[in-house]
Amino acid sequence: MIMVSLRCINCQTEFPTSSRIYTCSHCNGLLDVVYETSGISGERLMDVWDGRRGSPKTIDQSGVWRFRELLPEADESEIVTMIEGNTQIWDAPRSAEYAGIDRLTFKHLGMNPTGSFKDLGMTTGITQARRMGANSVACASTGNTSASMAAYAARAGIRAFVFIPSGQISLGKLSQALDYGATILQIDGDFDDAMRLVREVANESPLYLLNSVNPFRLEGQKTIAFEMLQQRNWQLPDRIVVPGGNLGNSSAIAKGLHELLERGVIEKMPKITIVQAEGANPLYQLWKKYRGREGDTDLKIEPVAGAFTLATAIKIGSPVSWPKAIRGLRWSDGEVEEVSEQEIADAKAMIGRDGMGCEPASAVTLAGIRKMAAAGSIRPDEDLVAILTGHVLKDPDYTVNYHSGTLSYTDKSRERVAIESRYGNEFIRLPAEREAIIEALVFR
Ligand code: F0G
């Protein structure tokens, strides 16, 4: 028998899971879904979960619902799944060499049905929307959440409304949300404006909010940790490196690991390491200021006004889930790093050369690992898993511009800054003549 409820991470007040609330109605703190799984040992959980890997049942094949003993209860007929998860862990020798470490593996969540990790949270989020009888859902998004929500809502026959910062999301992601039939509201503002507005609107309308402030979303995303460990035969890595934007994903992974720790599946938490872009680094700033004073109750994030990065997925100045991210860092003795636009772009090219590719936001992982290895805070022999969050095809403009030497941005003082194409792979332009082609190939 599993008892599930919602609990405020701040004042610990509990609410039934049927409450349509996103934050604590007493203190406005973030909510967790919590479980009383008396009687199920860690050993038993691993057995049950491993046993489902070869099963032909859809809910066993899903890399989320396979772990349903630690998910909100849902009848099989209510579950909205696209058999998400089951994403590869790949060895990345060129990236490891680039970072100056012995070995590096990437778990590529861009290989999910809509090309990002958001699908893991959306299967539980949309299932909960259906259980609550919602007929419309909404989110603010830098692109991937909207693509994923639009797809899962379409599968469930629920209307989707997405709030996006006008002109600031990649075309690949926008095209997905259009194709899956969502209603798209282009807001004249940035992601932080869109986020504030969708929360206000959801509080005053029947729209069910599916940003990661919704704790049911994070329940799906925490299975990233479960699946990763299962794929590694339950062998713990030393460190998990993850990009930080709205800070839902790092929080979800930390919660998943903590639940495994409490149930004796693992004996300690791997170090959660969150990497942000320099221009959108509120968590990094907070961490730097308060490191060593982590028990300080005044700990509060300073939003970055006008946050900027070419990695538009993480162009976020006021991350909603920061208290949960801090909790995850404390649980795991974790760390936070920041990286520059040039470092992100070069790292992305390197991940491409390993034959896997990713979208820009995902590449902060490798850039951060390289920087931390150079500073001596990552040992060369650490067992590392870095999380790639989005598919290389999400933002082809960025990739083509980098390789052709035209990637640039405008900095705070309105100066144009060119990104050097250090690992560029330029086109060869040739006339349509056999001779010219042969000559070009010979001289390469
Ligand atoms: N990587 C990618 C590709 C993302 O799309 C996001 C967030 C992140 C990393 C950061 O994850 O927010 O949980 O810290 N994208 C959101 C969106 C904000 O709207 O698609 P986070």
CSV table of C-alpha atoms and ligand atoms in Angstrom, one decimal:
chain,number,residue,atom,x,y,z
A,1,MET,CA,0.0,0.0,0.0
A,2,ILE,CA,1.5,3.3,-1.0
A,3,MET,CA,0.3,6.5,0.7
A,4,VAL,CA,1.0,9.6,-1.4
A,5,SER,CA,0.6,13.2,-0.4
A,6,LEU,CA,1.9,16.7,-1.1
A,7,ARG,CA,4.2,18.3,1.5
A,8,CYS,CA,5.5,21.8,1.7
A,9,ILE,CA,9.3,21.8,1.7
A,10,ASN,CA,9.3,24.8,3.9
A,11,CYS,CA,6.6,24.5,6.7
A,12,GLN,CA,6.0,20.7,6.1
A,13,THR,CA,2.2,21.1,5.9
A,14,GLU,CA,0.6,18.2,4.0
A,15,PHE,CA,-2.1,18.3,1.5
A,16,PRO,CA,-4.0,15.6,-0.4
A,17,THR,CA,-2.7,14.9,-4.0
A,18,SER,CA,-6.2,15.9,-5.2
A,19,SER,CA,-5.6,19.5,-4.2
A,20,ARG,CA,-5.2,21.8,-7.2
A,21,ILE,CA,-2.4,23.8,-5.7
A,22,TYR,CA,1.1,24.4,-7.0
A,23,THR,CA,2.6,26.0,-3.9
A,24,CYS,CA,1.8,25.7,-0.2
A,25,SER,CA,-1.4,27.6,0.7
A,26,HIS,CA,0.1,28.6,4.1
A,27,CYS,CA,3.6,29.8,3.3
A,28,ASN,CA,3.8,29.7,-0.5
A,29,GLY,CA,6.7,27.2,-0.3
A,30,LEU,CA,7.3,24.6,-3.0
A,31,LEU,CA,5.6,21.3,-2.7
A,32,ASP,CA,7.0,17.7,-2.9
A,33,VAL,CA,5.1,14.6,-3.6
A,34,VAL,CA,5.9,12.3,-0.7
A,35,TYR,CA,5.4,8.5,-0.3
A,36,GLU,CA,5.0,6.1,2.6
A,37,THR,CA,6.1,2.9,1.1
A,38,SER,CA,6.3,0.8,4.2
A,39,GLY,CA,7.2,-2.8,3.6
A,40,ILE,CA,9.1,-2.4,0.3
A,41,SER,CA,12.8,-2.8,0.8
A,42,GLY,CA,15.4,-1.2,-1.6
A,43,GLU,CA,16.4,-4.7,-2.7
A,44,ARG,CA,12.8,-5.6,-3.6
A,45,LEU,CA,12.4,-2.3,-5.5
A,46,MET,CA,15.5,-3.1,-7.6
A,47,ASP,CA,14.2,-6.6,-8.3
A,48,VAL,CA,10.8,-5.4,-9.4
A,49,TRP,CA,12.2,-2.6,-11.6
A,50,ASP,CA,14.8,-4.9,-13.2
A,51,GLY,CA,12.1,-7.5,-13.9
A,52,ARG,CA,10.1,-5.0,-15.9
A,53,ARG,CA,12.9,-4.3,-18.4
A,54,GLY,CA,12.0,-7.1,-20.7
A,55,SER,CA,8.2,-6.8,-20.3
A,56,PRO,CA,6.0,-6.1,-23.4
A,57,LYS,CA,3.6,-4.0,-21.3
A,58,THR,CA,3.6,-0.3,-22.3
A,59,ILE,CA,3.8,1.0,-18.7
A,60,ASP,CA,6.7,-1.3,-18.0
A,61,GLN,CA,8.5,-0.2,-21.2
A,62,SER,CA,8.2,3.5,-20.2
A,63,GLY,CA,11.4,4.6,-18.6
A,64,VAL,CA,9.2,6.6,-16.1
A,65,TRP,CA,6.3,4.3,-15.2
A,66,ARG,CA,8.6,1.3,-14.9
A,67,PHE,CA,9.4,2.9,-11.5
A,68,ARG,CA,5.8,3.4,-10.4
A,69,GLU,CA,6.3,2.3,-6.8
A,70,LEU,CA,7.8,5.7,-6.3
A,71,LEU,CA,5.4,7.7,-8.5
A,72,PRO,CA,1.9,9.2,-7.8
A,73,GLU,CA,-0.7,6.5,-8.1
A,74,ALA,CA,-2.5,6.3,-11.5
A,75,ASP,CA,-4.7,3.7,-13.0
A,76,GLU,CA,-3.1,2.2,-16.1
A,77,SER,CA,-6.0,3.5,-18.2
A,78,GLU,CA,-5.3,7.0,-17.1
A,79,ILE,CA,-1.6,7.1,-17.9
A,80,VAL,CA,-0.6,9.2,-20.8
A,81,THR,CA,2.7,7.8,-22.0
A,82,MET,CA,4.8,7.9,-25.2
A,83,ILE,CA,7.1,5.2,-23.9
A,84,GLU,CA,9.6,7.9,-22.9
A,85,GLY,CA,12.9,7.3,-21.3
A,86,ASN,CA,15.1,4.4,-22.2
A,87,THR,CA,17.7,6.9,-23.3
A,88,GLN,CA,21.3,5.9,-24.0
A,89,ILE,CA,24.3,6.4,-21.8
A,90,TRP,CA,27.2,6.9,-24.2
A,91,ASP,CA,31.0,7.0,-23.7
A,92,ALA,CA,32.5,10.2,-25.0
A,93,PRO,CA,36.2,9.8,-25.5
A,94,ARG,CA,36.8,13.1,-27.4
A,95,SER,CA,34.8,15.1,-24.9
A,96,ALA,CA,36.7,13.4,-22.0
A,97,GLU,CA,40.0,14.3,-23.6
A,98,TYR,CA,38.8,17.9,-24.2
A,99,ALA,CA,37.9,18.2,-20.6
A,100,GLY,CA,41.2,16.7,-19.4
A,101,ILE,CA,39.7,13.7,-17.6
A,102,ASP,CA,40.1,10.0,-18.1
A,103,ARG,CA,36.5,9.1,-18.9
A,104,LEU,CA,33.2,10.7,-19.4
A,105,THR,CA,29.7,9.4,-20.1
A,106,PHE,CA,26.6,11.2,-21.3
A,107,LYS,CA,23.1,10.2,-20.7
A,108,HIS,CA,21.3,11.7,-23.7
A,109,LEU,CA,17.8,12.8,-22.8
A,110,GLY,CA,17.5,14.4,-26.1
A,111,MET,CA,16.6,11.0,-27.4
A,112,ASN,CA,13.1,11.2,-25.8
A,113,PRO,CA,10.0,11.3,-28.0
A,114,THR,CA,9.9,15.1,-28.4
A,115,GLY,CA,13.7,15.5,-28.2
A,116,SER,CA,14.2,16.6,-24.6
A,117,PHE,CA,14.0,15.5,-21.0
A,118,LYS,CA,10.8,17.3,-20.5
A,119,ASP,CA,8.9,14.2,-21.8
A,120,LEU,CA,9.8,12.4,-18.5
A,121,GLY,CA,8.0,15.1,-16.5
A,122,MET,CA,5.2,15.6,-19.0
A,123,THR,CA,4.0,12.0,-18.8
A,124,THR,CA,3.3,12.3,-15.1
A,125,GLY,CA,2.2,16.0,-15.4
A,126,ILE,CA,-0.4,15.3,-18.1
A,127,THR,CA,-1.5,12.1,-16.4
A,128,GLN,CA,-2.2,14.2,-13.3
A,129,ALA,CA,-4.0,16.8,-15.4
A,130,ARG,CA,-6.3,14.0,-16.7
A,131,ARG,CA,-6.8,12.7,-13.2
A,132,MET,CA,-7.9,16.2,-12.0
A,133,GLY,CA,-10.3,16.4,-14.9
A,134,ALA,CA,-8.5,19.3,-16.5
A,135,ASN,CA,-9.5,20.0,-20.1
A,136,SER,CA,-6.8,22.6,-20.7
A,137,VAL,CA,-3.1,22.9,-19.6
A,138,ALA,CA,-0.6,25.8,-19.8
A,139,CYS,CA,3.1,26.5,-19.4
A,140,ALA,CA,5.7,29.2,-19.9
A,141,SER,CA,8.6,27.9,-21.8
A,142,THR,CA,11.9,28.6,-23.5
A,143,GLY,CA,10.8,26.0,-26.0
A,144,ASN,CA,11.2,22.4,-24.8
A,145,THR,CA,8.5,22.4,-22.2
A,146,SER,CA,6.0,23.8,-24.7
A,147,ALA,CA,7.0,21.2,-27.3
A,148,SER,CA,6.6,18.4,-24.9
A,149,MET,CA,3.4,19.6,-23.2
A,150,ALA,CA,1.8,20.2,-26.6
A,151,ALA,CA,2.6,16.6,-27.7
A,152,TYR,CA,1.4,14.9,-24.5
A,153,ALA,CA,-1.7,17.1,-24.3
A,154,ALA,CA,-2.5,16.2,-27.9
A,155,ARG,CA,-2.2,12.5,-27.0
A,156,ALA,CA,-4.6,13.0,-24.1
A,157,GLY,CA,-7.1,15.1,-26.0
A,158,ILE,CA,-6.5,18.1,-23.7
A,159,ARG,CA,-6.0,21.7,-25.0
A,160,ALA,CA,-2.6,23.2,-24.6
A,161,PHE,CA,-1.7,26.9,-24.1
A,162,VAL,CA,1.9,27.9,-24.2
A,163,PHE,CA,3.4,31.2,-23.1
A,164,ILE,CA,6.6,31.9,-24.9
A,165,PRO,CA,9.0,34.9,-24.9
A,166,SER,CA,8.5,36.4,-28.3
A,167,GLY,CA,11.4,35.8,-30.7
A,168,GLN,CA,13.5,34.1,-28.0
A,169,ILE,CA,13.0,30.4,-28.6
A,170,SER,CA,14.5,28.3,-31.3
A,171,LEU,CA,12.5,27.6,-34.4
A,172,GLY,CA,12.8,23.8,-34.0
A,173,LYS,CA,10.9,24.0,-30.7
A,174,LEU,CA,8.4,26.5,-31.9
A,175,SER,CA,7.6,24.4,-34.9
A,176,GLN,CA,6.9,21.4,-32.7
A,177,ALA,CA,4.4,23.2,-30.5
A,178,LEU,CA,2.7,24.5,-33.7
A,179,ASP,CA,2.6,21.0,-35.2
A,180,TYR,CA,1.2,19.4,-32.1
A,181,GLY,CA,-1.7,21.8,-32.2
A,182,ALA,CA,-1.0,24.0,-29.1
A,183,THR,CA,-2.3,27.6,-28.9
A,184,ILE,CA,0.8,29.7,-28.8
A,185,LEU,CA,0.9,33.1,-27.0
A,186,GLN,CA,4.0,35.0,-27.9
A,187,ILE,CA,4.6,37.4,-24.9
A,188,ASP,CA,6.4,40.7,-25.4
A,189,GLY,CA,8.9,40.0,-22.6
A,190,ASP,CA,11.4,37.4,-21.5
A,191,PHE,CA,10.9,33.9,-20.0
A,192,ASP,CA,10.6,35.3,-16.5
A,193,ASP,CA,7.7,37.6,-17.6
A,194,ALA,CA,6.0,34.6,-19.3
A,195,MET,CA,6.5,32.5,-16.2
A,196,ARG,CA,5.0,35.2,-13.9
A,197,LEU,CA,2.0,35.7,-16.2
A,198,VAL,CA,1.2,32.0,-16.6
A,199,ARG,CA,1.2,31.5,-12.9
A,200,GLU,CA,-1.1,34.4,-12.4
A,201,VAL,CA,-3.5,33.3,-15.2
A,202,ALA,CA,-3.5,29.7,-13.9
A,203,ASN,CA,-4.5,30.9,-10.4
A,204,GLU,CA,-7.5,32.7,-11.9
A,205,SER,CA,-8.7,30.2,-14.6
A,206,PRO,CA,-9.3,26.5,-15.2
A,207,LEU,CA,-5.9,26.2,-16.9
A,208,TYR,CA,-3.8,23.5,-15.2
A,209,LEU,CA,-0.2,24.7,-14.8
A,210,LEU,CA,2.5,22.3,-16.1
A,211,ASN,CA,5.7,24.2,-15.4
A,212,SER,CA,8.1,22.4,-13.1
A,213,VAL,CA,6.7,24.3,-10.1
A,214,ASN,CA,4.0,21.6,-10.5
A,215,PRO,CA,5.4,18.8,-8.3
A,216,PHE,CA,3.9,16.1,-10.4
A,217,ARG,CA,6.2,17.1,-13.3
A,218,LEU,CA,9.3,16.6,-11.2
A,219,GLU,CA,8.2,13.1,-10.2
A,220,GLY,CA,8.6,12.0,-13.7
A,221,GLN,CA,11.9,13.7,-14.1
A,222,LYS,CA,13.4,12.1,-11.0
A,223,THR,CA,13.3,8.8,-12.8
A,224,ILE,CA,16.3,10.1,-14.7
A,225,ALA,CA,18.3,9.1,-11.6
A,226,PHE,CA,16.5,5.7,-11.3
A,227,GLU,CA,17.0,4.8,-15.0
A,228,MET,CA,20.6,5.9,-15.0
A,229,LEU,CA,21.4,3.8,-12.0
A,230,GLN,CA,19.5,0.8,-13.4
A,231,GLN,CA,21.5,1.1,-16.6
A,232,ARG,CA,24.7,1.1,-14.6
A,233,ASN,CA,23.6,-2.0,-12.7
A,234,TRP,CA,22.9,0.2,-9.6
A,235,GLN,CA,26.5,1.3,-9.4
A,236,LEU,CA,26.7,4.9,-8.2
A,237,PRO,CA,28.8,7.4,-10.2
A,238,ASP,CA,30.8,10.0,-8.2
A,239,ARG,CA,29.1,12.9,-9.8
A,240,ILE,CA,26.1,13.9,-12.0
A,241,VAL,CA,26.5,17.1,-14.0
A,242,VAL,CA,23.4,18.8,-15.2
A,243,PRO,CA,22.5,22.2,-16.8
A,244,GLY,CA,20.6,24.7,-14.6
A,245,GLY,CA,17.8,27.0,-15.9
A,246,ASN,CA,14.6,27.1,-14.0
A,247,LEU,CA,16.2,24.4,-11.8
A,248,GLY,CA,13.5,21.9,-11.9
A,249,ASN,CA,15.6,19.1,-13.4
A,250,SER,CA,18.5,19.2,-11.0
A,251,SER,CA,15.9,19.3,-8.1
A,252,ALA,CA,14.1,16.3,-9.5
A,253,ILE,CA,17.3,14.2,-9.9
A,254,ALA,CA,18.3,15.1,-6.4
A,255,LYS,CA,14.9,14.1,-5.0
A,256,GLY,CA,15.1,10.8,-6.9
A,257,LEU,CA,18.5,10.0,-5.5
A,258,HIS,CA,17.4,11.0,-2.0
A,259,GLU,CA,14.5,8.6,-2.1
A,260,LEU,CA,16.8,5.8,-3.2
A,261,LEU,CA,19.1,6.7,-0.3
A,262,GLU,CA,16.2,6.7,2.2
A,263,ARG,CA,15.2,3.2,1.0
A,264,GLY,CA,18.7,1.8,1.0
A,265,VAL,CA,19.0,1.3,-2.7
A,266,ILE,CA,22.1,3.5,-2.6
A,267,GLU,CA,24.5,4.3,0.2
A,268,LYS,CA,25.4,7.9,-0.6
A,269,MET,CA,24.4,10.7,-3.0
A,270,PRO,CA,26.6,11.4,-6.0
A,271,LYS,CA,27.7,15.0,-6.1
A,272,ILE,CA,25.1,17.0,-8.0
A,273,THR,CA,26.9,19.6,-10.1
A,274,ILE,CA,24.8,22.3,-11.7
A,275,VAL,CA,26.2,24.4,-14.6
A,276,GLN,CA,24.8,27.7,-15.7
A,277,ALA,CA,25.6,30.2,-18.4
A,278,GLU,CA,27.5,33.2,-17.2
A,279,GLY,CA,24.8,35.6,-18.3
A,280,ALA,CA,22.0,33.7,-16.6
A,281,ASN,CA,23.7,32.5,-13.5
A,282,PRO,CA,21.5,33.4,-10.4
A,283,LEU,CA,22.2,30.1,-8.7
A,284,TYR,CA,25.9,30.3,-9.3
A,285,GLN,CA,25.9,33.8,-7.7
A,286,LEU,CA,23.9,32.6,-4.7
A,287,TRP,CA,26.2,29.5,-4.2
A,288,LYS,CA,29.3,31.6,-4.4
A,289,LYS,CA,28.1,34.0,-1.8
A,290,TYR,CA,26.8,31.5,0.7
A,291,ARG,CA,29.1,28.6,0.3
A,292,GLY,CA,30.0,27.4,3.7
A,293,ARG,CA,27.0,29.2,5.2
A,294,GLU,CA,24.5,26.8,3.8
A,295,GLY,CA,22.5,26.6,6.9
A,296,ASP,CA,21.7,30.3,6.6
A,297,THR,CA,18.0,30.8,6.6
A,298,ASP,CA,18.3,34.2,4.9
A,299,LEU,CA,19.6,32.4,1.8
A,300,LYS,CA,17.6,33.9,-1.1
A,301,ILE,CA,18.2,34.1,-4.8
A,302,GLU,CA,18.9,37.4,-6.5
A,303,PRO,CA,17.2,37.3,-9.9
A,304,VAL,CA,19.4,38.3,-12.8
A,305,ALA,CA,17.6,41.1,-14.6
A,306,GLY,CA,17.8,40.8,-18.4
A,307,ALA,CA,19.4,37.3,-18.3
A,308,PHE,CA,21.2,36.4,-21.4
A,309,THR,CA,22.7,33.4,-23.2
A,310,LEU,CA,22.6,32.1,-26.7
A,311,ALA,CA,21.6,28.8,-25.1
A,312,THR,CA,18.0,30.1,-25.1
A,313,ALA,CA,16.7,27.0,-23.2
A,314,ILE,CA,18.4,28.3,-20.0
A,315,LYS,CA,18.0,32.0,-20.6
A,316,ILE,CA,16.3,32.4,-17.2
A,317,GLY,CA,17.0,35.0,-14.5
A,318,SER,CA,14.5,34.1,-11.9
A,319,PRO,CA,14.4,30.3,-11.5
A,320,VAL,CA,11.3,29.0,-9.7
A,321,SER,CA,12.7,25.8,-8.2
A,322,TRP,CA,15.8,27.3,-6.6
A,323,PRO,CA,15.0,26.3,-3.0
A,324,LYS,CA,14.7,22.6,-4.2
A,325,ALA,CA,18.0,23.0,-6.1
A,326,ILE,CA,19.8,24.3,-3.0
A,327,ARG,CA,18.3,21.4,-1.0
A,328,GLY,CA,19.7,18.9,-3.6
A,329,LEU,CA,23.1,20.6,-3.4
A,330,ARG,CA,23.1,20.2,0.4
A,331,TRP,CA,22.0,16.6,0.3
A,332,SER,CA,24.7,15.7,-2.2
A,333,ASP,CA,27.5,18.0,-1.2
A,334,GLY,CA,27.1,19.4,-4.7
A,335,GLU,CA,28.6,22.3,-6.6
A,336,VAL,CA,27.7,25.0,-9.0
A,337,GLU,CA,29.7,26.3,-11.9
A,338,GLU,CA,29.2,29.0,-14.6
A,339,VAL,CA,30.6,29.0,-18.2
A,340,SER,CA,31.0,31.6,-20.9
A,341,GLU,CA,29.3,31.7,-24.3
A,342,GLN,CA,32.5,30.7,-26.0
A,343,GLU,CA,33.0,27.8,-23.7
A,344,ILE,CA,29.4,26.6,-24.3
A,345,ALA,CA,29.9,26.8,-28.1
A,346,ASP,CA,33.2,24.9,-28.2
A,347,ALA,CA,31.9,22.2,-25.8
A,348,LYS,CA,28.9,21.7,-28.0
A,349,ALA,CA,31.1,21.2,-31.1
A,350,MET,CA,33.1,18.7,-29.1
A,351,ILE,CA,30.0,16.7,-28.1
A,352,GLY,CA,29.1,16.8,-31.8
A,353,ARG,CA,32.5,15.3,-32.7
A,354,ASP,CA,31.7,12.4,-30.4
A,355,GLY,CA,28.9,11.6,-32.8
A,356,MET,CA,26.0,12.4,-30.4
A,357,GLY,CA,25.5,16.2,-30.6
A,358,CYS,CA,23.2,18.2,-28.4
A,359,GLU,CA,21.5,21.6,-28.2
A,360,PRO,CA,23.5,24.5,-26.7
A,361,ALA,CA,22.1,24.4,-23.2
A,362,SER,CA,23.1,20.8,-22.8
A,363,ALA,CA,26.7,21.6,-23.6
A,364,VAL,CA,27.2,23.7,-20.5
A,365,THR,CA,27.8,20.3,-18.8
A,366,LEU,CA,31.0,19.6,-20.8
A,367,ALA,CA,32.1,23.2,-20.6
A,368,GLY,CA,31.7,23.1,-16.8
A,369,ILE,CA,33.5,19.8,-16.4
A,370,ARG,CA,36.4,21.2,-18.3
A,371,LYS,CA,36.6,24.3,-16.2
A,372,MET,CA,36.3,22.4,-13.0
A,373,ALA,CA,38.9,19.8,-14.0
A,374,ALA,CA,41.3,22.6,-14.9
A,375,ALA,CA,40.7,24.2,-11.5
A,376,GLY,CA,41.3,20.8,-9.8
A,377,SER,CA,37.8,20.5,-8.4
A,378,ILE,CA,37.0,17.5,-10.6
A,379,ARG,CA,39.6,14.7,-10.4
A,380,PRO,CA,40.6,13.1,-13.7
A,381,ASP,CA,39.6,9.7,-12.5
A,382,GLU,CA,36.1,10.5,-11.3
A,383,ASP,CA,33.2,8.4,-12.5
A,384,LEU,CA,31.1,11.1,-14.2
A,385,VAL,CA,27.7,11.1,-15.8
A,386,ALA,CA,26.7,14.3,-17.6
A,387,ILE,CA,23.1,14.9,-18.6
A,388,LEU,CA,22.5,16.0,-22.2
A,389,THR,CA,19.0,17.6,-22.0
A,390,GLY,CA,18.1,18.3,-25.7
A,391,HIS,CA,18.6,16.9,-29.2
A,392,VAL,CA,21.1,18.5,-31.6
A,393,LEU,CA,18.3,19.3,-34.1
A,394,LYS,CA,16.4,21.5,-31.6
A,395,ASP,CA,18.5,24.6,-32.6
A,396,PRO,CA,20.2,24.1,-36.0
A,397,ASP,CA,20.7,27.8,-36.5
A,398,TYR,CA,23.1,27.9,-33.6
A,399,THR,CA,25.1,24.9,-34.9
A,400,VAL,CA,25.4,26.2,-38.5
A,401,ASN,CA,26.3,29.7,-37.4
A,402,TYR,CA,29.1,28.3,-35.1
A,403,HIS,CA,30.6,26.1,-37.8
A,404,SER,CA,30.4,28.9,-40.4
A,405,GLY,CA,32.0,31.4,-38.1
A,406,THR,CA,28.9,33.7,-37.8
A,407,LEU,CA,27.7,33.0,-34.3
A,408,SER,CA,27.6,36.3,-32.3
A,409,TYR,CA,25.7,38.1,-29.6
A,410,THR,CA,25.3,41.6,-28.2
A,411,ASP,CA,26.7,42.1,-24.7
A,412,LYS,CA,25.4,44.3,-21.9
A,413,SER,CA,27.3,47.3,-23.2
A,414,ARG,CA,25.7,46.8,-26.6
A,415,GLU,CA,29.0,45.6,-28.1
A,416,ARG,CA,28.8,42.8,-30.7
A,417,VAL,CA,30.8,39.8,-29.5
A,418,ALA,CA,31.8,37.2,-32.1
A,419,ILE,CA,32.1,33.6,-31.0
A,420,GLU,CA,35.3,32.1,-32.4
A,421,SER,CA,34.7,29.0,-34.5
A,422,ARG,CA,37.6,27.1,-32.8
A,423,TYR,CA,36.3,23.7,-33.7
A,424,GLY,CA,34.4,24.8,-36.7
A,425,ASN,CA,33.6,22.6,-39.7
A,426,GLU,CA,33.1,24.9,-42.6
A,427,PHE,CA,31.3,24.1,-45.8
A,428,ILE,CA,33.4,23.8,-48.9
A,429,ARG,CA,31.9,25.8,-51.8
A,430,LEU,CA,32.6,24.5,-55.2
A,431,PRO,CA,31.4,24.8,-58.8
A,432,ALA,CA,29.4,21.9,-60.1
A,433,GLU,CA,32.5,20.3,-61.8
A,434,ARG,CA,34.1,16.9,-61.3
A,435,GLU,CA,37.6,18.3,-61.7
A,436,ALA,CA,37.1,21.0,-59.0
A,437,ILE,CA,35.7,18.4,-56.6
A,438,ILE,CA,38.6,16.0,-57.1
A,439,GLU,CA,41.1,18.8,-56.7
A,440,ALA,CA,39.4,20.0,-53.5
A,441,LEU,CA,39.4,16.5,-52.1
A,442,VAL,CA,43.1,15.8,-53.0
A,443,PHE,CA,44.3,19.0,-51.4
A,444,ARG,CA,42.4,18.4,-48.1
B,1,F0G,N1,18.4,22.1,-21.0
B,1,F0G,C1,17.4,22.2,-21.8
B,1,F0G,C2,17.5,21.7,-23.2
B,1,F0G,C3,16.2,22.9,-21.4
B,1,F0G,O1,15.2,23.0,-22.3
B,1,F0G,C4,16.1,23.4,-20.1
B,1,F0G,C5,14.9,24.1,-19.6
B,1,F0G,C6,17.2,23.1,-19.2
B,1,F0G,C7,18.3,22.5,-19.7
B,1,F0G,C8,17.2,23.6,-17.8
B,1,F0G,O2,16.4,22.7,-17.0
B,1,F0G,O3,14.9,24.5,-16.2
B,1,F0G,O4,14.9,22.2,-15.2
B,1,F0G,O5,16.9,23.8,-14.9
B,1,F0G,N2,14.0,24.4,-20.3
B,1,F0G,C9,12.7,25.0,-19.9
B,1,F0G,C10,11.7,25.0,-21.0
B,1,F0G,C11,12.8,26.2,-19.1
B,1,F0G,O6,10.8,25.9,-21.0
B,1,F0G,O7,11.8,24.3,-22.0
B,1,F0G,P1,15.7,23.3,-15.7
